[in-house]
Amino acid sequence: MSLLAPVRRDRVIAELPPCFTKEAALHSRTSFHPKVVGMCQAQRTGTVGFKISKIIVVGDLSVGKTCLINRFCKDTFDKNYKATIGVDFEMERFEVLGVPFSLQLWDTAGQERFKCIASTYYRGAQAIILVFDVNDVTSLDHTRQWLADALKENDPAGVILFLVGTKKDLSSPAQYNLIEKDALKVAKEMQAEYWAVSSLTGENVREFFFRVAAQTFEGSVMAELEKSSARRIGDIVRIASDERDLYLTEKRRRAKCCQ
Ligand SMILES: Nc1nc2c(ncn2[C@@H]2O[C@H](COP(=O)(O)OP(=O)(O)OP(=O)(O)O)[C@@H](O)[C@H]2O)c(=O)[nH]1
Ligand SMILES: [Mg+2]
């Protein structure tokens, strides 16, 4: 029996949410990986339904990390800037392809003086969200350094990356198009999926976090699949080595009786 409240109906993901732009997406599939669907249908997702996936949100001060999380988790927006001191986190529960799935969203401080506290929480992330302000090209340049710092604490091959431009409401279409070109370059270079959002209007916020949840879920199920195939290969090796031992024992036995 689960003591947890049921997942909110608006946190149920039954289809793979679409990417923001095909130019910088993690992959070109329009639906969940068939292996992932198969594992979910067969209820073979192992520990995925019990685990909490850690997502870290990093980027320069005042780019809008806290507002982005608050818009999604609490549907609120605060126009006054209150710097995050160290870190903060929010939990979000989803149901993906019928499997419960939880995200822990770690909101870190962008201010230099709090950076060393925040960086102690980077370890063990399944996804890294790199945030910049679409009206501030320097904050986009700085995402490279934020990524380098976050990867010092994580296995680069094991994390999913998202590059997110915020405050889209403050830029004109012409200004936005200019920075988008640069952002797409950075996203491709990092192998990150690119998104542009506004926490003030809510534009693309829900779509973005649904994509984060879905991609992280896929990653977790695929990792579970790899683990179970590794176990099967391990069993074959163990059986083979047991057989070899048996053979050796038999040979030794025969050698003994012929002495
Ligand atoms: N117009 C507009 N303003 C935004 C948006 N997102 C954030 N802001 C404003 O930008 C300021 C900084 O937002 P925060 O979310 O606190 O920034 P942060 O990245 O968490 O900053 P640190 O905690 O210091 O790292 C606040 O005044 C917000 O109201 C947005 O999408 N549109
Ligand atoms: Mg903050």
Tab-separated table of C-alpha atoms and ligand atoms in Angstrom:
chain	number	residue	atom	x	y	z
A	1	MET	CA	0.000	0.000	0.000
A	2	SER	CA	1.362	3.426	-0.905
A	3	LEU	CA	1.100	6.177	1.719
A	4	LEU	CA	1.748	8.820	-0.903
A	5	ALA	CA	-1.112	10.848	-2.360
A	6	PRO	CA	-1.990	9.905	-5.938
A	7	VAL	CA	-0.088	11.723	-8.670
A	8	ARG	CA	-1.898	14.889	-9.796
A	9	ARG	CA	-3.845	14.388	-12.996
A	10	ASP	CA	-1.898	17.180	-14.660
A	11	ARG	CA	1.379	15.355	-13.998
A	12	VAL	CA	0.472	12.258	-16.017
A	13	ILE	CA	2.628	11.707	-19.113
A	14	ALA	CA	1.278	9.148	-21.562
A	15	GLU	CA	3.081	10.301	-24.733
A	16	LEU	CA	6.589	11.628	-25.300
A	17	PRO	CA	6.266	15.435	-25.048
A	18	PRO	CA	7.616	17.191	-28.175
A	19	CYS	CA	10.939	19.021	-28.242
A	20	PHE	CA	11.146	22.832	-28.557
A	21	THR	CA	13.171	22.797	-31.772
A	22	LYS	CA	14.428	19.888	-33.842
A	23	GLU	CA	17.676	21.805	-34.420
A	24	ALA	CA	18.813	21.183	-30.840
A	25	ALA	CA	16.873	18.231	-29.476
A	26	LEU	CA	18.253	15.237	-27.621
A	27	HIS	CA	16.911	12.951	-30.368
A	28	SER	CA	14.491	13.028	-33.276
A	29	ARG	CA	12.035	10.410	-32.007
A	30	THR	CA	8.415	11.502	-31.648
A	31	SER	CA	7.460	8.723	-29.248
A	32	PHE	CA	9.018	6.901	-26.311
A	33	HIS	CA	11.676	4.359	-27.172
A	34	PRO	CA	9.950	1.023	-27.982
A	35	LYS	CA	12.128	-0.753	-25.397
A	36	VAL	CA	10.954	1.690	-22.718
A	37	VAL	CA	7.305	1.190	-23.707
A	38	GLY	CA	7.813	-2.596	-23.630
A	39	MET	CA	9.412	-2.523	-20.165
A	40	CYS	CA	6.565	-0.355	-18.803
A	41	GLN	CA	3.870	-2.564	-20.327
A	42	ALA	CA	5.518	-5.655	-18.885
A	43	GLN	CA	5.900	-3.854	-15.521
A	44	ARG	CA	9.623	-4.558	-15.636
A	45	THR	CA	10.878	-1.086	-14.715
A	46	GLY	CA	12.568	-2.395	-11.543
A	47	THR	CA	13.429	0.356	-9.073
A	48	VAL	CA	12.515	3.261	-11.385
A	49	GLY	CA	9.104	3.734	-9.726
A	50	PHE	CA	10.686	4.072	-6.274
A	51	LYS	CA	13.653	6.254	-7.136
A	52	ILE	CA	13.899	10.025	-6.992
A	53	SER	CA	15.816	11.570	-9.859
A	54	LYS	CA	17.993	14.537	-9.055
A	55	ILE	CA	17.914	17.489	-11.438
A	56	ILE	CA	20.218	20.448	-10.849
A	57	VAL	CA	19.441	23.935	-12.123
A	58	VAL	CA	22.480	26.181	-12.598
A	59	GLY	CA	23.289	29.528	-14.203
A	60	ASP	CA	24.237	33.145	-13.512
A	61	LEU	CA	22.618	35.168	-10.770
A	62	SER	CA	19.202	36.605	-11.540
A	63	VAL	CA	18.716	34.724	-14.819
A	64	GLY	CA	15.454	33.324	-13.427
A	65	LYS	CA	16.203	29.821	-12.064
A	66	THR	CA	14.012	30.182	-8.970
A	67	CYS	CA	11.151	31.763	-10.952
A	68	LEU	CA	11.298	28.912	-13.477
A	69	ILE	CA	10.956	26.257	-10.773
A	70	ASN	CA	8.288	28.214	-8.914
A	71	ARG	CA	6.219	28.731	-12.053
A	72	PHE	CA	6.140	24.988	-12.666
A	73	CYS	CA	5.867	23.669	-9.100
A	74	LYS	CA	3.696	26.361	-7.496
A	75	ASP	CA	2.310	28.248	-10.493
A	76	THR	CA	3.530	31.516	-8.969
A	77	PHE	CA	5.722	34.354	-10.193
A	78	ASP	CA	7.509	36.954	-8.054
A	79	LYS	CA	8.706	40.071	-9.842
A	80	ASN	CA	11.007	40.988	-6.949
A	81	TYR	CA	14.457	39.444	-6.973
A	82	LYS	CA	15.371	37.432	-3.891
A	83	ALA	CA	18.729	35.758	-4.313
A	84	THR	CA	18.870	32.053	-3.552
A	85	ILE	CA	21.325	31.459	-0.733
A	86	GLY	CA	23.118	28.162	-1.287
A	87	VAL	CA	20.422	25.778	-2.520
A	88	ASP	CA	16.766	24.988	-2.290
A	89	PHE	CA	14.772	22.108	-3.714
A	90	GLU	CA	11.285	21.134	-4.823
A	91	MET	CA	9.829	17.673	-5.362
A	92	GLU	CA	7.541	16.888	-8.265
A	93	ARG	CA	5.733	13.591	-8.719
A	94	PHE	CA	4.790	12.364	-12.179
A	95	GLU	CA	3.328	9.254	-13.679
A	96	VAL	CA	5.058	8.294	-16.907
A	97	LEU	CA	3.625	5.451	-19.018
A	98	GLY	CA	1.778	4.274	-15.914
A	99	VAL	CA	4.919	4.238	-13.707
A	100	PRO	CA	5.322	6.658	-10.765
A	101	PHE	CA	8.346	8.883	-11.240
A	102	SER	CA	9.683	11.624	-8.963
A	103	LEU	CA	11.946	14.538	-9.695
A	104	GLN	CA	13.883	16.491	-7.127
A	105	LEU	CA	14.593	19.907	-8.635
A	106	TRP	CA	17.648	21.532	-7.040
A	107	ASP	CA	17.608	25.310	-7.351
A	108	THR	CA	21.165	26.576	-6.869
A	109	ALA	CA	22.539	30.055	-6.203
A	110	GLY	CA	24.075	31.968	-9.084
A	111	GLN	CA	25.842	34.506	-6.864
A	112	GLU	CA	29.583	33.925	-6.736
A	113	ARG	CA	29.731	34.076	-2.920
A	114	PHE	CA	27.248	31.173	-2.574
A	115	LYS	CA	28.708	29.101	-5.394
A	116	CYS	CA	30.912	26.907	-3.241
A	117	ILE	CA	27.973	25.908	-0.999
A	118	ALA	CA	25.792	25.216	-4.047
A	119	SER	CA	28.426	23.148	-5.852
A	120	THR	CA	28.519	20.623	-3.000
A	121	TYR	CA	25.000	19.611	-4.095
A	122	TYR	CA	25.902	18.954	-7.746
A	123	ARG	CA	26.800	15.286	-7.278
A	124	GLY	CA	24.487	12.500	-8.443
A	125	ALA	CA	22.485	14.536	-10.949
A	126	GLN	CA	20.588	12.732	-13.687
A	127	ALA	CA	19.977	15.932	-15.590
A	128	ILE	CA	21.537	19.383	-15.594
A	129	ILE	CA	19.463	22.416	-16.550
A	130	LEU	CA	21.710	25.277	-17.687
A	131	VAL	CA	19.826	28.551	-17.480
A	132	PHE	CA	20.563	31.865	-19.188
A	133	ASP	CA	18.608	35.065	-19.810
A	134	VAL	CA	17.727	35.495	-23.522
A	135	ASN	CA	18.325	39.243	-23.089
A	136	ASP	CA	21.858	38.795	-21.788
A	137	VAL	CA	24.380	37.144	-24.080
A	138	THR	CA	27.021	37.048	-21.322
A	139	SER	CA	24.808	34.753	-19.286
A	140	LEU	CA	24.679	32.442	-22.320
A	141	ASP	CA	28.499	32.428	-22.597
A	142	HIS	CA	28.751	31.625	-18.900
A	143	THR	CA	26.675	28.438	-19.267
A	144	ARG	CA	29.838	26.702	-20.574
A	145	GLN	CA	31.574	27.338	-17.249
A	146	TRP	CA	28.488	26.292	-15.274
A	147	LEU	CA	28.453	23.051	-17.232
A	148	ALA	CA	32.165	22.440	-16.663
A	149	ASP	CA	31.700	22.933	-12.916
A	150	ALA	CA	28.650	20.666	-12.750
A	151	LEU	CA	30.417	17.945	-14.741
A	152	LYS	CA	33.316	17.876	-12.272
A	153	GLU	CA	30.870	16.228	-9.866
A	154	ASN	CA	29.034	14.003	-12.362
A	155	ASP	CA	29.689	11.380	-14.997
A	156	PRO	CA	29.459	13.303	-18.318
A	157	ALA	CA	28.191	10.173	-20.101
A	158	GLY	CA	25.405	9.646	-17.589
A	159	VAL	CA	23.714	13.066	-17.479
A	160	ILE	CA	21.110	14.624	-19.734
A	161	LEU	CA	21.612	18.299	-20.530
A	162	PHE	CA	19.121	21.090	-21.152
A	163	LEU	CA	19.986	24.659	-22.117
A	164	VAL	CA	17.141	27.022	-21.231
A	165	GLY	CA	16.731	30.671	-22.165
A	166	THR	CA	14.425	32.572	-19.790
A	167	LYS	CA	12.567	35.914	-19.823
A	168	LYS	CA	11.392	35.437	-23.397
A	169	ASP	CA	8.600	37.936	-22.680
A	170	LEU	CA	11.168	40.745	-22.405
A	171	SER	CA	12.674	40.333	-25.853
A	172	SER	CA	11.289	41.377	-29.228
A	173	PRO	CA	11.022	38.644	-31.896
A	174	ALA	CA	13.990	40.189	-33.762
A	175	GLN	CA	16.193	40.301	-30.640
A	176	TYR	CA	15.126	36.807	-29.687
A	177	ASN	CA	15.952	35.398	-33.128
A	178	LEU	CA	19.471	36.810	-32.858
A	179	ILE	CA	20.270	35.197	-29.514
A	180	GLU	CA	18.545	31.963	-30.523
A	181	LYS	CA	21.170	31.455	-33.238
A	182	ASP	CA	23.964	31.670	-30.660
A	183	ALA	CA	22.048	29.558	-28.165
A	184	LEU	CA	21.515	26.777	-30.713
A	185	LYS	CA	25.267	26.755	-31.388
A	186	VAL	CA	26.040	26.445	-27.686
A	187	ALA	CA	23.381	23.746	-27.237
A	188	LYS	CA	24.764	21.681	-30.123
A	189	GLU	CA	28.318	22.046	-28.841
A	190	MET	CA	27.222	20.829	-25.375
A	191	GLN	CA	24.861	18.198	-26.797
A	192	ALA	CA	22.085	19.784	-24.809
A	193	GLU	CA	18.426	20.180	-25.720
A	194	TYR	CA	17.463	23.827	-26.188
A	195	TRP	CA	14.333	25.573	-24.831
A	196	ALA	CA	13.171	29.172	-24.472
A	197	VAL	CA	10.596	30.040	-21.812
A	198	SER	CA	8.961	32.821	-19.859
A	199	SER	CA	8.183	32.310	-16.190
A	200	LEU	CA	6.204	35.545	-16.178
A	201	THR	CA	3.686	34.405	-18.805
A	202	GLY	CA	4.276	30.673	-18.261
A	203	GLU	CA	5.119	30.171	-21.969
A	204	ASN	CA	6.707	26.729	-22.510
A	205	VAL	CA	7.376	26.137	-18.787
A	206	ARG	CA	5.096	23.114	-18.349
A	207	GLU	CA	6.131	21.733	-21.763
A	208	PHE	CA	9.778	22.057	-20.784
A	209	PHE	CA	9.485	20.236	-17.434
A	210	PHE	CA	7.373	17.508	-19.007
A	211	ARG	CA	10.164	16.964	-21.495
A	212	VAL	CA	12.717	16.879	-18.637
A	213	ALA	CA	10.598	14.322	-16.752
A	214	ALA	CA	10.036	12.169	-19.847
A	215	GLN	CA	13.697	12.166	-20.932
A	216	THR	CA	14.960	11.475	-17.427
A	217	PHE	CA	12.426	8.665	-17.100
A	218	GLU	CA	13.588	7.122	-20.387
A	219	GLY	CA	17.192	7.361	-19.206
A	220	SER	CA	16.312	5.620	-15.924
A	221	VAL	CA	14.389	2.797	-17.628
A	222	MET	CA	17.192	2.254	-20.163
A	223	ALA	CA	19.727	2.137	-17.304
A	224	GLU	CA	17.535	-0.450	-15.566
A	225	LEU	CA	17.410	-2.479	-18.792
A	226	GLU	CA	21.210	-2.343	-19.097
A	227	LYS	CA	21.563	-3.405	-15.465
A	228	SER	CA	19.291	-6.410	-15.955
A	229	SER	CA	21.075	-7.455	-19.183
A	230	ALA	CA	24.438	-7.091	-17.398
A	231	ARG	CA	23.067	-9.330	-14.648
A	232	ARG	CA	22.012	-11.903	-17.275
A	233	ILE	CA	25.470	-11.789	-18.898
A	234	GLY	CA	26.956	-12.094	-15.392
A	235	ASP	CA	24.855	-15.212	-14.821
A	236	ILE	CA	26.099	-16.795	-18.053
A	237	VAL	CA	29.708	-16.059	-17.073
A	238	ARG	CA	29.076	-17.490	-13.617
A	239	ILE	CA	27.411	-20.606	-15.039
A	240	ALA	CA	30.283	-20.981	-17.530
A	241	SER	CA	32.887	-20.662	-14.788
A	242	ASP	CA	30.964	-23.133	-12.614
A	243	GLU	CA	30.950	-25.561	-15.562
A	244	ARG	CA	34.698	-25.108	-15.990
A	245	ASP	CA	35.183	-25.858	-12.299
A	246	LEU	CA	33.012	-28.927	-12.630
A	247	TYR	CA	35.055	-30.060	-15.614
A	248	LEU	CA	38.320	-29.478	-13.715
A	249	THR	CA	36.989	-31.370	-10.730
A	250	GLU	CA	35.950	-34.219	-12.988
A	251	LYS	CA	39.388	-34.238	-14.654
A	252	ARG	CA	41.134	-34.171	-11.311
A	253	ARG	CA	38.844	-36.969	-10.079
A	254	ARG	CA	39.673	-39.060	-13.131
A	255	ALA	CA	43.377	-38.302	-12.788
A	256	LYS	CA	43.174	-39.373	-9.162
A	257	CYS	CA	41.466	-42.678	-9.927
A	258	CYS	CA	44.030	-43.465	-12.626
A	259	GLN	CA	46.942	-42.961	-10.254
B	1	LIG	N1	10.031	39.493	-17.154
B	1	LIG	C1	10.519	38.385	-16.596
B	1	LIG	N2	11.220	38.465	-15.446
B	1	LIG	C2	11.694	37.325	-14.907
B	1	LIG	C3	11.487	36.052	-15.516
B	1	LIG	N3	12.082	35.125	-14.760
B	1	LIG	C4	12.627	35.780	-13.727
B	1	LIG	N4	12.408	37.105	-13.803
B	1	LIG	C5	12.850	38.128	-12.853
B	1	LIG	O1	14.281	38.068	-12.754
B	1	LIG	C6	14.704	38.283	-11.414
B	1	LIG	C7	15.576	37.131	-10.942
B	1	LIG	O2	14.828	35.940	-10.908
B	1	LIG	P1	15.260	34.696	-9.993
B	1	LIG	O3	14.426	33.551	-10.412
B	1	LIG	O4	15.234	35.051	-8.574
B	1	LIG	O5	16.773	34.482	-10.457
B	1	LIG	P2	17.796	33.349	-10.011
B	1	LIG	O6	18.439	32.840	-11.242
B	1	LIG	O7	17.119	32.357	-9.162
B	1	LIG	O8	18.869	34.170	-9.165
B	1	LIG	P3	19.888	33.594	-8.027
B	1	LIG	O9	19.053	32.874	-7.026
B	1	LIG	O10	20.564	34.790	-7.440
B	1	LIG	O11	20.866	32.723	-8.702
B	1	LIG	C8	13.439	38.479	-10.578
B	1	LIG	O12	13.208	39.860	-10.401
B	1	LIG	C9	12.334	37.866	-11.435
B	1	LIG	O13	11.069	38.464	-11.233
B	1	LIG	C10	10.728	36.002	-16.730
B	1	LIG	O14	10.496	34.950	-17.346
B	1	LIG	N5	10.285	37.204	-17.223
B	2	MG	MG	17.362	31.805	-7.213
